[in-house]
Short mmCIF file of C-alpha atoms in Angstrom, two decimals:
data_model
loop_
_atom_site.label_atom_id
_atom_site.label_comp_id
_atom_site.label_asym_id
_atom_site.label_seq_id
_atom_site.Cartn_x
_atom_site.Cartn_y
_atom_site.Cartn_z
CA MET A 118 70.54 -97.95 2.49
CA GLN A 119 68.73 -95.67 0.04
CA LYS A 120 67.58 -96.81 -3.40
CA PRO A 121 68.73 -94.57 -6.27
CA THR A 122 65.96 -92.49 -7.77
CA HIS A 123 65.39 -91.96 -11.47
CA THR A 124 63.91 -88.91 -13.08
CA GLU A 125 60.74 -89.12 -15.12
CA ALA A 126 62.75 -88.43 -18.29
CA GLN A 127 65.12 -91.32 -17.55
CA LEU A 128 62.23 -93.72 -16.91
CA ARG A 129 60.54 -92.61 -20.12
CA SER A 130 63.80 -93.11 -22.06
CA VAL A 131 64.16 -96.64 -20.67
CA LYS A 132 60.65 -97.55 -21.81
CA ILE A 133 61.21 -96.14 -25.30
CA ASP A 134 64.64 -97.78 -25.56
CA PHE A 135 63.08 -101.18 -24.96
CA TYR A 136 61.75 -100.95 -28.52
CA LEU A 137 64.26 -98.64 -30.25
CA THR A 138 67.31 -100.64 -29.10
CA HIS A 139 65.65 -104.07 -29.16
CA LYS A 140 67.71 -106.69 -30.98
CA PHE A 141 64.75 -107.61 -33.21
CA TYR A 142 62.69 -104.42 -33.41
CA ALA A 143 65.44 -101.76 -33.69
CA ILE A 144 66.46 -102.22 -37.34
CA PRO A 145 62.90 -102.56 -38.75
CA ILE A 146 61.85 -99.45 -36.78
CA PHE A 147 64.85 -97.54 -38.17
CA ILE A 148 63.96 -98.57 -41.74
CA ILE A 149 60.31 -97.54 -41.21
CA ILE A 150 61.34 -94.15 -39.78
CA MET A 151 63.73 -93.46 -42.66
CA GLY A 152 61.11 -94.63 -45.17
CA LEU A 153 58.64 -92.15 -43.67
CA VAL A 154 61.26 -89.37 -43.86
CA PHE A 155 61.95 -90.11 -47.54
CA TRP A 156 58.23 -90.33 -48.34
CA LEU A 157 57.54 -86.94 -46.75
CA THR A 158 60.59 -85.44 -48.45
CA PHE A 159 60.28 -86.79 -51.99
CA ASP A 160 56.55 -87.48 -52.33
CA VAL A 161 54.89 -84.82 -50.18
CA ILE A 162 56.56 -81.73 -48.65
CA GLY A 163 59.90 -81.48 -50.45
CA ALA A 164 58.44 -82.40 -53.84
CA PHE A 165 55.65 -79.79 -53.46
CA LEU A 166 58.08 -77.01 -52.51
CA SER A 167 60.53 -77.98 -55.27
CA ASP A 168 57.74 -77.83 -57.85
CA ILE A 169 56.90 -74.28 -56.70
CA LEU A 170 60.53 -73.15 -56.91
CA SER A 171 60.89 -74.85 -60.31
CA ASP A 172 57.90 -72.87 -61.61
CA VAL A 173 59.48 -69.64 -60.32
CA ILE A 174 62.81 -70.47 -61.99
CA ASP A 175 61.00 -71.32 -65.25
CA ALA A 176 59.18 -67.97 -65.12
CA VAL A 177 62.42 -66.06 -64.52
CA THR A 178 64.13 -67.98 -67.33
CA ALA A 179 61.28 -67.22 -69.74
CA SER A 180 61.39 -63.53 -68.76
CA VAL A 181 65.15 -63.32 -69.33
CA ASP A 182 64.76 -65.24 -72.61
CA ASN A 183 62.17 -62.73 -73.85
CA THR A 184 64.33 -59.80 -72.74
CA LEU A 185 67.36 -61.13 -74.61
CA THR A 186 65.21 -61.64 -77.71
CA VAL A 187 63.87 -58.07 -77.54
CA LEU A 188 67.40 -56.71 -77.10
CA ASP A 189 68.49 -58.76 -80.15
CA ILE A 190 71.43 -60.31 -78.30
CA ALA A 191 73.74 -62.43 -80.47
CA PRO A 192 72.40 -66.02 -80.78
CA SER A 193 75.54 -67.57 -79.30
CA MET A 194 75.42 -65.33 -76.19
CA HIS A 195 71.67 -65.87 -75.94
CA SER A 196 72.19 -69.64 -75.97
CA LEU A 197 75.01 -69.44 -73.41
CA ILE A 198 72.84 -67.52 -70.94
CA ILE A 199 69.62 -69.53 -71.38
CA ASP A 200 70.76 -73.03 -72.44
CA GLY A 201 74.00 -72.96 -70.47
CA ILE A 202 73.71 -70.94 -67.28
CA PHE A 203 69.96 -70.91 -66.61
CA SER A 204 69.39 -74.53 -67.64
CA GLY A 205 72.41 -75.81 -65.71
CA VAL A 206 72.18 -73.80 -62.50
CA GLY A 207 68.37 -73.55 -62.52
CA ALA A 208 67.90 -77.32 -62.74
CA VAL A 209 70.04 -77.80 -59.62
CA LEU A 210 68.57 -74.86 -57.67
CA SER A 211 65.05 -76.23 -58.00
CA PHE A 212 65.96 -79.07 -55.63
CA LEU A 213 67.02 -76.79 -52.76
CA PRO A 214 63.67 -77.25 -50.91
CA THR A 215 64.03 -81.04 -51.14
CA ILE A 216 67.47 -80.92 -49.52
CA VAL A 217 66.36 -78.51 -46.80
CA THR A 218 63.29 -80.66 -46.06
CA LEU A 219 65.35 -83.84 -45.72
CA PHE A 220 67.79 -82.20 -43.32
CA PHE A 221 64.91 -80.77 -41.31
CA PHE A 222 63.81 -84.34 -40.51
CA LEU A 223 67.37 -85.64 -40.02
CA SER A 224 68.10 -82.77 -37.63
CA MET A 225 64.99 -83.64 -35.63
CA LEU A 226 66.10 -87.27 -35.34
CA GLU A 227 69.62 -86.30 -34.31
CA ASP A 228 68.57 -83.57 -31.85
CA SER A 229 66.01 -85.85 -30.18
CA GLY A 230 68.69 -88.39 -29.22
CA TYR A 231 67.45 -91.11 -31.57
CA MET A 232 70.62 -91.26 -33.68
CA ALA A 233 72.64 -92.09 -30.57
CA ARG A 234 70.43 -95.17 -30.23
CA VAL A 235 71.04 -96.08 -33.87
CA ALA A 236 74.81 -95.91 -33.26
CA PHE A 237 74.36 -98.21 -30.26
CA VAL A 238 72.30 -100.68 -32.30
CA MET A 239 74.71 -100.55 -35.24
CA ASP A 240 77.68 -101.49 -33.02
CA LYS A 241 76.76 -105.17 -33.15
CA MET A 242 76.34 -105.11 -36.94
CA LEU A 243 79.52 -103.11 -37.52
CA ARG A 244 81.55 -105.49 -35.35
CA LYS A 245 80.74 -108.28 -37.79
CA ILE A 246 82.62 -106.39 -40.50
CA GLY A 247 85.49 -105.45 -38.19
CA LEU A 248 84.36 -102.00 -37.03
CA SER A 249 82.82 -100.63 -33.85
CA GLY A 250 79.77 -98.43 -33.29
CA SER A 251 82.06 -95.39 -33.10
CA SER A 252 82.50 -95.67 -36.89
CA PHE A 253 78.77 -95.07 -37.32
CA VAL A 254 79.16 -91.36 -36.49
CA PRO A 255 81.51 -90.52 -39.41
CA MET A 256 79.49 -92.77 -41.71
CA PHE A 257 76.25 -91.07 -40.68
CA ILE A 258 77.85 -87.67 -41.33
CA GLY A 259 78.57 -89.09 -44.80
CA PHE A 260 74.84 -88.89 -45.54
CA GLY A 261 75.34 -85.13 -45.42
CA CYS A 262 78.78 -84.70 -47.01
CA SER A 263 81.71 -87.06 -47.46
CA VAL A 264 84.37 -84.40 -46.73
CA PRO A 265 83.52 -83.73 -43.01
CA ALA A 266 82.65 -87.42 -42.62
CA ILE A 267 86.12 -88.51 -43.72
CA MET A 268 87.69 -85.85 -41.48
CA ALA A 269 85.54 -87.03 -38.54
CA SER A 270 87.29 -90.41 -38.74
CA ARG A 271 90.24 -88.73 -36.97
CA THR A 272 88.32 -89.20 -33.70
CA LEU A 273 88.58 -93.00 -33.94
CA ALA A 274 91.09 -94.50 -31.55
CA SER A 275 92.35 -97.26 -33.87
CA GLU A 276 94.31 -96.51 -37.06
CA ARG A 277 92.87 -99.69 -38.55
CA ASP A 278 89.29 -98.59 -37.81
CA ARG A 279 90.04 -95.12 -39.15
CA LYS A 280 91.31 -96.36 -42.52
CA MET A 281 88.44 -98.81 -42.94
CA THR A 282 85.89 -96.11 -42.11
CA ILE A 283 87.46 -93.72 -44.64
CA MET A 284 87.19 -96.35 -47.36
CA LEU A 285 83.58 -97.27 -46.58
CA THR A 286 82.16 -93.78 -46.00
CA PRO A 287 81.94 -92.81 -49.74
CA PHE A 288 79.28 -95.52 -50.18
CA MET A 289 76.97 -93.50 -47.93
CA SER A 290 74.75 -91.38 -50.16
CA CYS A 291 75.78 -87.73 -49.63
CA SER A 292 73.35 -84.81 -49.98
CA ALA A 293 75.02 -83.69 -53.23
CA LYS A 294 73.38 -86.68 -54.94
CA LEU A 295 69.88 -85.60 -53.87
CA PRO A 296 69.30 -83.38 -56.96
CA ILE A 297 70.13 -86.40 -59.16
CA TYR A 298 67.64 -88.56 -57.27
CA GLY A 299 65.06 -85.78 -57.27
CA MET A 300 65.19 -85.15 -61.03
CA PHE A 301 64.99 -88.85 -61.97
CA ILE A 302 62.27 -89.56 -59.42
CA ALA A 303 60.19 -86.68 -60.79
CA ALA A 304 60.70 -87.95 -64.36
CA PHE A 305 60.30 -91.71 -63.89
CA PHE A 306 59.02 -92.55 -60.37
CA PRO A 307 56.62 -89.72 -59.39
CA HIS A 308 54.43 -91.97 -57.22
CA SER A 309 57.10 -94.06 -55.51
CA GLY A 310 59.86 -91.55 -54.69
CA GLY A 311 60.13 -92.54 -51.02
CA LEU A 312 60.51 -96.22 -51.90
CA VAL A 313 63.17 -95.48 -54.53
CA MET A 314 65.10 -93.31 -52.08
CA LEU A 315 64.94 -95.90 -49.31
CA SER A 316 66.17 -98.61 -51.69
CA LEU A 317 69.13 -96.44 -52.78
CA TYR A 318 70.19 -95.63 -49.22
CA LEU A 319 69.88 -99.29 -48.18
CA THR A 320 71.87 -100.32 -51.27
CA GLY A 321 74.70 -98.00 -50.25
CA ILE A 322 74.67 -99.40 -46.72
CA CYS A 323 74.62 -103.02 -47.95
CA VAL A 324 77.53 -102.39 -50.34
CA ALA A 325 79.47 -100.75 -47.48
CA VAL A 326 78.80 -103.80 -45.28
CA LEU A 327 79.92 -106.26 -47.97
CA SER A 328 83.00 -104.13 -48.68
CA GLY A 329 83.72 -104.13 -44.96
CA PHE A 330 83.68 -107.93 -44.91
CA LEU A 331 86.11 -107.93 -47.83
CA LEU A 332 88.48 -105.37 -46.28
CA ASN A 333 88.36 -107.12 -42.89
CA SER A 334 89.21 -110.46 -44.48
CA LEU A 335 91.91 -109.37 -46.93
CA VAL A 336 93.42 -106.02 -45.90
CA PHE A 337 92.65 -104.91 -42.34
CA ARG A 338 92.65 -108.08 -40.31
CA GLY A 339 92.12 -107.67 -36.60
CA LYS A 340 89.51 -106.70 -34.04
CA PRO A 341 87.86 -103.30 -33.56
CA VAL A 342 88.39 -101.31 -30.38
CA PRO A 343 85.68 -101.57 -27.66
CA PHE A 344 82.78 -99.15 -28.05
CA VAL A 345 81.37 -97.45 -24.95
CA MET A 346 78.78 -94.69 -25.05
CA GLU A 347 76.23 -93.12 -22.71
CA LEU A 348 72.78 -92.83 -24.23
CA PRO A 349 71.34 -89.35 -23.60
CA ALA A 350 67.77 -88.88 -22.43
CA TYR A 351 65.24 -88.14 -25.15
CA ARG A 352 64.49 -84.47 -25.61
CA LEU A 353 62.43 -82.24 -27.84
CA PRO A 354 64.49 -80.88 -30.75
CA THR A 355 65.19 -77.16 -30.46
CA ALA A 356 64.16 -74.81 -33.26
CA ARG A 357 67.56 -73.07 -33.11
CA ASN A 358 69.55 -76.25 -33.77
CA ILE A 359 67.25 -77.38 -36.58
CA ILE A 360 67.29 -73.98 -38.30
CA MET A 361 71.09 -73.74 -38.01
CA HIS A 362 71.50 -77.23 -39.50
CA MET A 363 69.13 -76.45 -42.37
CA TRP A 364 70.82 -73.10 -43.02
CA GLU A 365 74.29 -74.69 -43.16
CA LYS A 366 73.11 -77.17 -45.79
CA ALA A 367 71.27 -74.50 -47.79
CA LYS A 368 74.27 -72.15 -47.66
CA ASP A 369 76.66 -74.87 -48.79
CA PHE A 370 74.30 -75.85 -51.62
CA LEU A 371 73.85 -72.26 -52.82
CA HIS A 372 77.59 -71.60 -52.67
CA LYS A 373 78.25 -74.64 -54.82
CA ALA A 374 75.45 -73.73 -57.24
CA PHE A 375 76.86 -70.27 -57.92
CA THR A 376 80.51 -71.31 -58.09
CA VAL A 377 81.34 -74.86 -59.21
CA ILE A 378 78.05 -75.61 -60.98
CA PHE A 379 77.93 -72.16 -62.58
CA LEU A 380 81.44 -72.56 -64.03
CA VAL A 381 80.95 -76.17 -65.12
CA SER A 382 77.65 -75.27 -66.85
CA ILE A 383 79.48 -72.63 -68.92
CA ILE A 384 82.33 -75.03 -69.74
CA VAL A 385 79.89 -77.79 -70.73
CA TRP A 386 77.99 -75.35 -72.97
CA PHE A 387 81.22 -74.36 -74.76
CA LEU A 388 82.33 -77.97 -75.18
CA GLN A 389 78.86 -78.86 -76.44
CA ASN A 390 78.77 -76.13 -79.10
CA PHE A 391 82.34 -76.11 -80.44
CA ASP A 392 84.69 -78.65 -82.00
CA VAL A 393 88.44 -78.87 -81.47
CA ARG A 394 88.99 -76.11 -84.10
CA PHE A 395 86.61 -73.77 -82.23
CA TYR A 396 83.95 -73.87 -84.96
CA MET A 397 80.35 -73.89 -83.76
CA VAL A 398 78.89 -77.30 -84.59
CA ASP A 399 75.94 -79.51 -83.79
CA ALA A 400 76.12 -81.03 -80.28
CA SER A 401 76.67 -84.55 -81.65
CA ASP A 402 79.89 -83.38 -83.37
CA SER A 403 81.22 -81.31 -80.46
CA VAL A 404 84.25 -81.84 -78.23
CA ILE A 405 82.16 -83.11 -75.33
CA ALA A 406 80.32 -85.57 -77.58
CA SER A 407 83.68 -86.98 -78.76
CA ILE A 408 84.74 -87.52 -75.14
CA GLY A 409 81.41 -89.07 -74.21
CA LYS A 410 81.38 -91.40 -77.23
CA LEU A 411 84.82 -92.78 -76.28
CA ALA A 412 83.57 -93.87 -72.84
CA ALA A 413 79.98 -94.74 -73.85
CA PRO A 414 80.66 -98.44 -74.72
CA ILE A 415 81.70 -99.05 -71.11
CA PHE A 416 78.20 -98.10 -69.95
CA ALA A 417 76.25 -99.71 -72.80
CA PRO A 418 75.76 -103.00 -70.85
CA LEU A 419 74.17 -100.90 -68.07
CA GLY A 420 71.59 -99.52 -70.50
CA PHE A 421 72.72 -95.89 -70.59
CA GLY A 422 75.38 -95.88 -73.30
CA SER A 423 74.51 -92.45 -74.70
CA TRP A 424 77.28 -89.87 -74.85
CA GLN A 425 75.12 -87.41 -72.88
CA ALA A 426 74.74 -89.78 -69.92
CA THR A 427 78.41 -90.75 -70.03
CA THR A 428 79.53 -87.12 -70.16
CA SER A 429 77.35 -86.21 -67.17
CA LEU A 430 79.02 -88.95 -65.11
CA ILE A 431 82.50 -87.74 -66.07
CA CYS A 432 81.61 -84.13 -65.20
CA GLY A 433 80.01 -85.35 -61.95
CA ILE A 434 83.45 -86.05 -60.51
CA THR A 435 83.83 -82.28 -59.97
CA ALA A 436 80.61 -82.19 -57.89
CA LYS A 437 77.70 -84.61 -57.93
CA GLU A 438 75.14 -81.88 -58.62
CA VAL A 439 76.96 -81.28 -61.91
CA VAL A 440 75.46 -84.54 -63.24
CA ILE A 441 72.09 -82.77 -63.33
CA SER A 442 73.38 -79.45 -64.67
CA THR A 443 75.25 -81.33 -67.44
CA LEU A 444 72.19 -83.36 -68.43
CA SER A 445 70.11 -80.18 -68.36
CA VAL A 446 72.49 -78.56 -70.85
CA LEU A 447 73.01 -81.63 -73.09
CA ALA A 448 69.50 -83.14 -73.14
CA VAL A 449 67.27 -80.11 -73.64
CA GLY A 450 63.79 -81.01 -74.87
CA SER A 451 60.81 -78.90 -75.84
CA GLY A 452 60.29 -75.90 -73.60
CA GLY A 453 63.89 -76.04 -72.38
CA ALA A 454 63.28 -78.87 -69.87
CA PRO A 455 65.66 -81.87 -69.79
CA ASP A 456 64.34 -84.69 -72.01
CA LEU A 457 65.46 -87.64 -69.90
CA ALA A 458 62.95 -90.00 -71.52
CA SER A 459 65.00 -89.87 -74.75
CA LEU A 460 68.06 -91.22 -72.90
CA PHE A 461 66.62 -93.51 -70.23
CA SER A 462 63.82 -95.98 -69.57
CA PRO A 463 62.53 -96.42 -65.99
CA LEU A 464 64.85 -99.42 -65.49
CA THR A 465 67.95 -97.74 -66.93
CA ALA A 466 67.08 -94.58 -64.96
CA TYR A 467 67.17 -96.61 -61.73
CA THR A 468 70.37 -98.34 -62.87
CA PHE A 469 71.88 -94.90 -63.52
CA LEU A 470 70.92 -93.82 -59.98
CA VAL A 471 72.59 -96.91 -58.52
CA PHE A 472 75.79 -96.14 -60.44
CA CYS A 473 75.71 -92.49 -59.28
CA LEU A 474 75.23 -93.72 -55.71
CA LEU A 475 78.33 -95.92 -55.72
CA TYR A 476 80.90 -94.44 -58.12
CA PRO A 477 83.78 -92.28 -56.75
CA PRO A 478 82.87 -89.11 -54.81
CA CYS A 479 83.66 -85.54 -55.84
CA VAL A 480 87.20 -84.17 -56.16
CA ALA A 481 86.93 -82.45 -52.75
CA ALA A 482 86.20 -85.80 -51.07
CA LEU A 483 88.95 -87.55 -53.05
CA ALA A 484 91.43 -84.85 -52.02
CA THR A 485 90.39 -85.35 -48.38
CA ILE A 486 90.82 -89.12 -48.69
CA ARG A 487 94.28 -88.57 -50.19
CA ARG A 488 95.23 -86.29 -47.29
CA GLU A 489 93.88 -88.62 -44.58
CA LEU A 490 95.38 -91.81 -46.05
CA ASN A 491 98.58 -89.97 -47.07
CA SER A 492 98.89 -92.24 -50.10
CA ASP A 493 98.28 -91.65 -53.80
CA THR A 494 98.29 -95.40 -54.44
CA SER A 495 95.61 -96.13 -51.82
CA THR A 496 93.42 -93.31 -53.16
CA LEU A 497 93.71 -94.51 -56.76
CA CYS A 498 93.03 -98.10 -55.69
CA LEU A 499 89.94 -96.93 -53.79
CA MET A 500 88.70 -95.02 -56.87
CA GLY A 501 89.23 -98.08 -59.05
CA TYR A 502 87.44 -100.31 -56.54
CA GLU A 503 84.46 -97.93 -56.35
CA LEU A 504 84.19 -97.76 -60.15
CA VAL A 505 84.24 -101.56 -60.44
CA VAL A 506 81.70 -101.96 -57.61
CA ALA A 507 79.40 -99.29 -59.10
CA TRP A 508 79.50 -100.94 -62.54
CA CYS A 509 78.97 -104.48 -61.21
CA VAL A 510 76.10 -103.56 -58.86
CA ALA A 511 74.39 -101.46 -61.56
CA PHE A 512 74.78 -104.36 -64.03
CA ILE A 513 73.28 -106.82 -61.53
CA VAL A 514 70.37 -104.44 -60.82
CA ARG A 515 69.64 -104.12 -64.54
CA GLN A 516 69.78 -107.89 -65.11
CA ILE A 517 67.40 -108.49 -62.20
CA GLY A 518 65.08 -105.82 -63.59
CA LEU A 519 65.10 -107.43 -67.04
CA MET A 520 64.37 -110.85 -65.55
CA LEU A 521 61.41 -109.38 -63.66
CA GLY A 522 60.05 -107.92 -66.90
CA PHE A 523 60.94 -104.26 -66.36
CA SER A 524 62.20 -102.12 -69.23
#
């Protein structure tokens, strides 16, 4: 009888897995690793590169501004180009390095085999809310984009698990929200960006878990299907895979910046400068201000009841990056930069981020949910639920902040 032999890689994987899949150590290690990733992205590498790109965009904007002035372009067209297009699109583009940096680290974790371990560890936690570890894969994809994440739920064997996963995935913070986080972190939390990011991602996960308990108890009663997976050996990430992953994210971001965000920035500029009779007016008397003022009282208890903040959230349904482009057009301060301090305090800025994290995803994701669930009623109910959850969690966060003495 011959004993089976194990390769050196397999033995090394077993030793590492003792810690990374340990029932006590695994989750704290995962939180520490993600905290390190966010710190490097938002406080060190990504922030540094974004600042450089922002300076380049500011220089180009100033050059175009001077050129338009020399050419004596009509004031309205001048404003459209600088205050509308350059402010809207430029504010979003400056966060491209941050997004690429984050996905560089996430690609390394995935390519190394670590994320397979996280799925294995999460199986036990997910089973408590009525799902299996197989649901972790679509939900993890949701950290990149909700659309492919929702479509990835098709691979789940159980229809019950598939529907639950679709409904919980939007609570995972997609990459389209990164420019929102980046701008507010730079304005209000420049020295604690990694901690703020980690808290937002954990908040999304916790809300998904609590929602899972609710759905499992009231709507989708039953047991999840068994979860079986083979853990691959650890390996060094390949440069080709990492570069391809980063390029896909950058390409998608640039495509959205020069299509959806470009068009919405122009529309927002027009709505900001004209009233219903198409007369040029002050921004506070414009069409978009009228819309924002109607909805503003809903958000007043959350601390950001200004029409500018409300309008940015409404426009953000088209694409989450539009929240930033809208604020950049509506809240222009001295030098053309967004004056967020006039609309938010540090506490209300964080509350605003929590609401952006949890409220309904973009129209592309909603259309995908509608197609996968094959029900208008279920999609509308999900949107309503997400709005209520986002408002309630943001309200609780603000009340806790006020009790702790923050402002």
